[in-house]
Coordinates of C-alpha atoms in Angstrom, one line a residue:
M318 CA 129.4 133.2 196.3
K319 CA 130.6 132.9 192.8
T320 CA 128.4 131.1 190.2
K321 CA 130.0 128.7 187.8
S322 CA 129.3 129.0 184.1
L323 CA 129.0 126.3 181.6
L324 CA 129.6 126.6 177.8
I325 CA 126.6 124.9 176.1
C326 CA 126.8 124.3 172.3
F327 CA 123.8 123.6 170.1
F328 CA 124.1 121.8 166.8
P329 CA 120.9 122.5 164.8
L330 CA 121.4 120.6 161.5
V331 CA 124.5 122.0 159.8
L332 CA 125.6 125.2 161.7
V333 CA 126.7 125.6 165.3
S334 CA 125.6 128.2 167.8
C335 CA 127.2 128.5 171.2
M336 CA 126.2 130.5 174.3
K337 CA 127.0 130.8 177.9
V338 CA 124.3 130.2 180.4
K339 CA 124.4 130.2 184.2
N340 CA 124.2 126.8 185.8
K341 CA 121.6 128.1 188.2
G342 CA 118.9 128.3 185.8
A343 CA 118.0 129.1 182.2
M344 CA 118.3 132.5 180.5
E345 CA 115.1 134.5 181.1
P346 CA 113.4 136.5 178.4
P347 CA 114.3 140.2 178.2
P348 CA 112.3 142.3 180.6
E349 CA 111.2 144.4 177.7
A350 CA 109.7 141.3 176.0
K351 CA 107.7 140.6 179.2
A352 CA 106.5 144.1 179.6
Q353 CA 105.4 144.4 175.9
K354 CA 103.8 141.0 176.0
I355 CA 104.9 140.3 172.4
S356 CA 102.6 137.9 170.6
N357 CA 103.8 135.7 167.8
T358 CA 100.5 136.2 166.0
Q359 CA 101.3 139.9 165.5
E360 CA 103.1 140.8 162.3
L361 CA 106.7 141.7 162.6
P362 CA 107.4 144.9 160.7
Y363 CA 110.6 144.9 158.7
E364 CA 112.2 146.8 155.8
I365 CA 114.2 145.5 152.8
L366 CA 117.3 147.7 152.2
G367 CA 119.0 147.5 148.8
G368 CA 122.7 147.5 148.6
E369 CA 124.9 149.3 146.1
N370 CA 125.6 146.2 144.1
P371 CA 123.1 144.1 142.2
D372 CA 121.1 141.6 144.3
S373 CA 122.7 142.8 147.5
Y374 CA 120.3 143.3 150.3
S375 CA 119.9 143.6 154.1
Y376 CA 116.8 143.4 156.3
K377 CA 115.9 145.8 159.1
F378 CA 113.6 144.2 161.7
F379 CA 111.7 146.6 164.0
L380 CA 111.5 144.5 167.1
G381 CA 110.7 147.4 169.5
L382 CA 113.2 146.2 172.2
P383 CA 116.0 148.8 172.6
R384 CA 119.4 147.3 173.3
A385 CA 118.0 143.9 174.0
Q386 CA 120.1 140.7 173.9
L387 CA 118.1 138.2 171.8
F388 CA 118.7 135.2 169.6
V389 CA 117.7 134.6 166.1
N390 CA 117.2 131.3 164.5
R391 CA 117.6 131.4 160.7
T392 CA 116.2 128.5 158.6
S393 CA 116.8 128.4 154.8
G394 CA 116.1 125.1 153.0
E395 CA 117.8 122.4 155.1
S396 CA 120.2 124.8 156.8
S397 CA 119.5 126.4 160.2
A398 CA 121.6 128.4 162.6
I399 CA 121.0 130.3 165.9
E400 CA 122.9 133.5 166.6
N401 CA 123.1 135.9 169.5
I402 CA 122.1 139.4 168.5
Q403 CA 121.6 142.8 170.1
T404 CA 119.1 145.5 169.0
D405 CA 120.1 149.1 168.7
T406 CA 118.8 152.0 170.7
N407 CA 115.6 152.1 168.6
G408 CA 114.9 148.4 169.2
D409 CA 115.8 147.5 165.6
W410 CA 118.2 144.8 164.3
L411 CA 119.9 144.9 160.9
E412 CA 120.3 141.5 159.2
E413 CA 123.3 141.5 156.8
K414 CA 123.8 137.7 156.5
I415 CA 120.9 136.8 154.3
P416 CA 121.2 133.1 153.3
A417 CA 121.4 132.3 149.6
G418 CA 118.1 130.3 149.5
P419 CA 114.9 131.6 147.9
E420 CA 113.2 132.0 151.4
T421 CA 114.4 132.4 155.0
N422 CA 112.4 131.8 158.1
Y423 CA 113.4 134.0 161.1
Q424 CA 112.6 133.1 164.7
F425 CA 113.4 135.7 167.3
G426 CA 113.5 134.6 170.9
Y427 CA 115.5 133.6 174.0
F428 CA 116.5 130.5 175.9
Q429 CA 114.6 129.3 179.0
N430 CA 115.5 126.1 180.8
N431 CA 117.9 125.4 178.0
E432 CA 115.0 125.5 175.5
F433 CA 114.7 128.1 172.7
K434 CA 111.6 130.1 173.0
A435 CA 110.5 132.1 169.9
F436 CA 108.3 135.1 170.5
K437 CA 108.3 136.3 166.9
T438 CA 108.4 134.3 163.6
I439 CA 108.5 135.6 160.0
S440 CA 109.3 134.2 156.6
I441 CA 110.8 136.4 153.9
S442 CA 111.4 135.6 150.2
R443 CA 114.8 136.8 149.0
P444 CA 114.3 139.9 146.9
K445 CA 115.6 139.8 143.3
D446 CA 116.8 142.5 140.9
L447 CA 116.1 142.9 137.2
V448 CA 119.6 144.0 136.2
I449 CA 120.2 146.1 133.1
S450 CA 123.8 145.9 131.8
G451 CA 125.3 147.1 128.5
T452 CA 122.7 147.9 125.9
M453 CA 119.6 145.7 126.3
K454 CA 116.3 145.7 124.3
W455 CA 112.9 145.0 125.8
S456 CA 112.8 141.9 123.5
Q457 CA 115.7 140.4 125.5
I458 CA 113.9 140.6 128.8
K459 CA 110.3 140.2 127.6
D460 CA 109.8 136.9 129.5
N461 CA 109.7 138.9 132.7
F462 CA 106.6 140.8 131.7
V463 CA 102.9 139.8 131.6
S464 CA 99.9 141.7 130.0
D465 CA 97.7 143.6 132.5
S466 CA 94.1 144.7 132.2
L467 CA 95.1 148.1 130.6
N468 CA 96.9 146.3 127.7
R469 CA 100.3 147.2 129.2
L470 CA 103.2 144.9 129.9
R471 CA 103.8 144.6 133.6
L472 CA 107.1 143.7 135.2
E473 CA 106.6 141.2 137.9
K474 CA 108.5 139.3 140.7
F475 CA 111.3 141.8 141.0
H476 CA 112.0 144.0 144.1
R477 CA 114.3 146.4 142.3
L478 CA 115.0 147.6 138.8
Y479 CA 118.8 148.0 138.7
F480 CA 120.7 149.8 136.0
K481 CA 124.4 149.2 136.0
E482 CA 126.9 152.0 135.2
G483 CA 126.4 153.3 131.7
S484 CA 123.8 150.8 130.8
V485 CA 120.9 151.4 128.3
L486 CA 117.5 149.9 128.1
V487 CA 115.6 150.3 124.8
T488 CA 111.8 149.7 125.3
E489 CA 111.2 149.4 121.6
G490 CA 108.0 151.4 121.7
Q491 CA 106.2 149.0 124.2
N492 CA 103.7 150.1 126.7
L493 CA 105.3 149.1 130.0
N494 CA 104.3 149.1 133.6
L495 CA 107.4 149.0 135.7
S496 CA 106.2 148.7 139.3
V497 CA 109.0 147.9 141.8
K498 CA 109.9 148.7 145.4
E499 CA 113.2 150.3 144.4
F500 CA 114.6 152.0 141.3
Y501 CA 118.4 152.3 141.1
S502 CA 120.4 153.8 138.2
K503 CA 124.1 154.5 137.8
N504 CA 124.4 157.2 135.1
S505 CA 122.4 155.0 132.8
E506 CA 119.8 155.6 130.0
L507 CA 116.2 154.6 129.3
Q508 CA 115.2 155.2 125.7
T509 CA 112.1 154.2 123.7
W510 CA 114.0 153.9 120.3
P511 CA 117.7 154.2 119.4
E512 CA 118.8 157.4 117.8
G513 CA 118.1 157.4 114.1
Q514 CA 115.6 154.5 114.2
K515 CA 113.6 154.7 111.0
A516 CA 110.5 152.9 109.7
A517 CA 110.7 151.0 106.4
A518 CA 109.8 152.9 103.3
G519 CA 106.1 153.3 103.0
Q520 CA 105.6 152.9 106.8
I521 CA 104.5 155.3 109.5
G522 CA 107.0 155.7 112.3
R523 CA 106.0 153.9 115.5
N524 CA 105.3 155.8 118.7
G525 CA 107.6 155.8 121.6
G526 CA 105.0 154.0 123.8
Q527 CA 103.7 154.6 127.3
I528 CA 106.0 153.9 130.2
F529 CA 104.7 153.9 133.8
I530 CA 107.2 153.6 136.6
S531 CA 106.3 153.4 140.2
A532 CA 108.7 152.8 143.1
E533 CA 108.7 153.4 146.8
K534 CA 112.3 154.6 146.6
A535 CA 114.6 155.8 143.7
Y536 CA 118.3 156.5 143.7
G537 CA 121.0 157.6 141.2
K538 CA 121.0 159.4 137.9
I539 CA 119.2 158.4 134.7
T540 CA 118.7 160.0 131.3
I541 CA 115.4 159.3 129.6
K542 CA 115.2 159.6 125.8
L543 CA 111.6 159.5 124.7
R544 CA 111.8 159.1 120.9
G545 CA 109.3 158.4 118.2
E546 CA 110.5 156.4 115.3
N547 CA 111.3 158.4 112.2
G548 CA 108.8 157.9 109.4
G549 CA 109.6 155.9 106.4
D550 CA 110.5 157.4 103.1
G551 CA 107.7 158.1 100.6
I552 CA 107.1 155.8 97.7
A553 CA 109.1 156.5 94.6
G554 CA 107.3 157.7 91.5
K555 CA 106.6 155.0 88.9
G556 CA 107.3 155.0 85.2
D557 CA 104.3 155.2 82.9
P558 CA 104.2 154.5 79.1
T559 CA 101.7 157.3 78.7
L560 CA 104.8 159.6 79.3
N561 CA 106.6 158.3 76.3
G562 CA 107.2 160.8 73.4
A563 CA 105.3 160.7 70.1
P564 CA 106.9 159.0 67.0
G565 CA 108.6 161.3 64.4
M566 CA 107.2 162.2 61.1
A567 CA 107.8 159.9 58.1
G568 CA 110.5 161.0 55.5
L569 CA 109.8 161.8 51.8
P570 CA 110.3 159.2 49.1
H571 CA 113.0 159.4 46.5
K572 CA 112.3 160.8 43.0
F573 CA 113.9 159.4 39.8
T574 CA 113.5 159.0 36.1
S575 CA 113.5 155.7 34.2
Q576 CA 114.5 154.9 30.6
T577 CA 114.2 151.5 28.9
D578 CA 116.9 150.3 26.5
R579 CA 114.9 148.6 23.8
S580 CA 118.0 147.2 22.1
S581 CA 118.5 145.1 25.1
C582 CA 115.1 143.5 25.1
L583 CA 114.7 139.8 25.0
G584 CA 111.1 139.3 24.5
E585 CA 109.4 141.3 27.2
I586 CA 112.5 141.6 29.3
C587 CA 114.4 144.8 28.8
I588 CA 117.2 146.7 30.7
T589 CA 115.8 149.9 32.3
H590 CA 118.1 152.7 33.5
H591 CA 117.0 154.8 36.5
T592 CA 118.3 158.3 37.2
C593 CA 118.0 159.8 40.8
L594 CA 116.4 163.2 40.9
N595 CA 115.8 163.7 44.6
A596 CA 117.0 161.3 47.3
A597 CA 114.5 160.1 50.0
T598 CA 114.7 161.9 53.3
S599 CA 115.1 160.5 56.8
G600 CA 112.2 160.3 59.2
G601 CA 111.7 163.1 61.7
Q602 CA 113.2 162.7 65.2
G603 CA 110.9 161.2 67.8
G604 CA 109.2 163.5 70.3
P605 CA 110.7 164.0 73.8
G606 CA 109.4 162.0 76.7
R607 CA 107.5 163.8 79.3
K608 CA 108.7 164.5 82.9
G609 CA 108.2 161.7 85.4
F610 CA 105.7 161.7 88.2
K611 CA 106.5 163.3 91.6
G612 CA 107.6 160.9 94.4
G613 CA 105.2 160.2 97.2
T614 CA 105.1 162.2 100.4
G615 CA 107.3 160.9 103.3
F616 CA 105.4 159.1 106.0
R617 CA 104.6 160.6 109.4
G618 CA 107.0 160.2 112.3
G619 CA 105.9 158.5 115.5
N620 CA 104.9 160.3 118.6
S621 CA 107.6 160.8 121.2
G622 CA 105.9 158.6 123.8
F623 CA 105.6 159.6 127.4
I624 CA 106.6 158.5 130.9
Q625 CA 104.9 158.8 134.2
F626 CA 107.3 158.3 137.1
K627 CA 105.8 158.1 140.5
I628 CA 108.0 157.8 143.6
S629 CA 106.3 157.3 146.9
S630 CA 108.7 159.5 148.9
A631 CA 111.2 162.2 148.2
S632 CA 114.2 160.6 146.6
D633 CA 117.8 161.3 145.4
L634 CA 117.0 160.4 141.8
V635 CA 118.3 162.8 139.2
W636 CA 116.5 162.4 135.9
N637 CA 117.3 164.1 132.6
P638 CA 114.3 163.7 130.2
D639 CA 114.5 164.5 126.5
V640 CA 111.3 164.3 124.4
I641 CA 112.0 163.8 120.7
P642 CA 109.1 163.2 118.3
G643 CA 110.0 161.1 115.2
L644 CA 110.9 163.0 112.1
G645 CA 108.8 162.8 109.0
G646 CA 110.2 160.5 106.3
E647 CA 112.0 161.8 103.2
G648 CA 109.9 162.3 100.1
G649 CA 110.1 159.5 97.6
S650 CA 112.3 159.9 94.6
G651 CA 110.7 161.2 91.4
G652 CA 109.6 158.7 88.8
P653 CA 111.5 158.2 85.5
G654 CA 110.5 160.4 82.6
G655 CA 108.9 158.9 79.6
E656 CA 111.1 157.4 76.8
G657 CA 111.8 159.5 73.8
G658 CA 109.5 158.7 70.9
P659 CA 110.8 156.5 68.0
G660 CA 112.1 158.3 64.9
G661 CA 109.8 158.5 62.0
P662 CA 110.2 156.0 59.1
S663 CA 112.5 157.0 56.2
G664 CA 111.1 157.8 52.8
E665 CA 111.0 155.1 50.2
W666 CA 114.3 154.6 48.5
Q667 CA 114.1 151.1 47.1
L668 CA 112.6 149.6 43.9
Q669 CA 110.4 146.6 43.6
S670 CA 111.9 143.6 41.8
Y671 CA 110.4 143.0 38.4
Y672 CA 110.8 139.2 38.9
N673 CA 109.6 139.0 42.6
P674 CA 107.2 141.6 43.9
N675 CA 108.1 140.6 47.5
V676 CA 111.7 141.6 47.0
K677 CA 113.0 145.2 47.1
L678 CA 116.2 146.3 45.5
A679 CA 118.3 149.4 46.0
G680 CA 117.0 152.4 44.0
P681 CA 119.1 154.9 42.1
C682 CA 119.2 157.3 45.1
P683 CA 121.3 156.7 48.2
K684 CA 119.7 155.2 51.3
P685 CA 118.7 157.9 53.8
L686 CA 120.2 158.0 57.3
D687 CA 118.2 156.4 60.1
S688 CA 116.0 158.8 62.0
L689 CA 116.7 159.7 65.6
K690 CA 114.8 158.6 68.7
G691 CA 113.5 161.5 70.8
P692 CA 115.2 162.5 74.1
P693 CA 113.8 160.9 77.3
G694 CA 111.9 162.9 79.8
E695 CA 113.5 164.1 83.0
F696 CA 112.9 162.5 86.4
G697 CA 109.9 163.7 88.4
D698 CA 110.4 165.9 91.5
K699 CA 111.2 164.4 94.9
G700 CA 108.1 164.0 97.1
D701 CA 107.4 166.3 100.1
L702 CA 108.9 165.7 103.5
G703 CA 106.6 163.8 105.9
T704 CA 105.1 165.4 109.0
P705 CA 106.8 164.8 112.4
G706 CA 105.2 163.0 115.3
V707 CA 103.7 164.7 118.4
K708 CA 105.7 165.7 121.5
E709 CA 103.8 164.2 124.4
I710 CA 103.8 165.3 128.0
S711 CA 105.7 163.4 130.7
C712 CA 105.6 163.8 134.5
I713 CA 107.5 162.8 137.6
A714 CA 105.9 162.8 141.0
E715 CA 107.9 162.5 144.3
G716 CA 106.0 162.1 147.5
A717 CA 102.9 164.2 148.0
T718 CA 104.3 167.7 147.0
T719 CA 106.8 167.5 144.2
H720 CA 105.2 167.2 140.7
V721 CA 107.1 168.1 137.5
C722 CA 105.8 167.8 133.9
L723 CA 107.4 168.7 130.6

């Protein structure tokens, strides 16, 4: 005798789920579910699988019921839907329709007497990626970090650290703790400081910092540039008046003869004629300034920084590390030499006025030329080059056997 079938549709909230059940009774639970006596109090194991694109995920549920016809009721926010599913030969089911809400509740079960019976329930928060694109600095994403007990900045609330193709993350010398479930990189770069980063003059170069990365899985290819900041230039030498040259010697006064014309006298006032014998000489040239002081030594470069990369299991990650201590800063420029000394005063060549002792008049000999200032001193030598930073040791550990340090 043939059994008729009815098409029964359920309308839970927004979405629709339909199934065929026999009119002779409700769908029974799978025999495997009965045999295993699955309890809803037992935790349902599952795995989060990251997709190739940012924030793309699927869930694998390990139900332990091979090739079983089951139903899943998804609830996210105010939306709910029931769907017929089938597990694979291992008893697993892959969820690829994760709702967009922040959390989804999954109920796995069957229908009995037209009533949905859940034998396993679990709620999963939707995983998030911290996506690095273009060139990004730590200061642009710092709000995603909190300080931990070891004075490091810990990344939190992200399932995966995802580097887009060709992207660069500059850590700016911070001590970071990047602990995630997955690490994914598409030919990208992690660097502590940009190439050529240099401290201000008079400052020591900053270290590259300490980076700790731990992940259960890691994929892709990444270049890691561990750079210390280059040291700042040394302080320039300063000028000093003690380096100035000495003044020149004084010149010799003029020599002349005088003869009074008595016939011209009016009382005590007579005309006197002066005849130059030797003209006054110019003062000697000032002494040369002394050489300037040497510039200060350049400042020390920062240490390279180091990274410890720990991956729980063997991975497909290809990493290309490069450890570059900061260079010492250039020596400061030499200080200016001292000024040349002033030329010496010229010898006396003038005569005192008979009528006003405070006024001098030109004498019978020509005025001597002004004396010359001494030449300035040359600049001091450039300061010595600063010392470079230290190259620190970095390590990567994959699983329990692979451990590489450089």
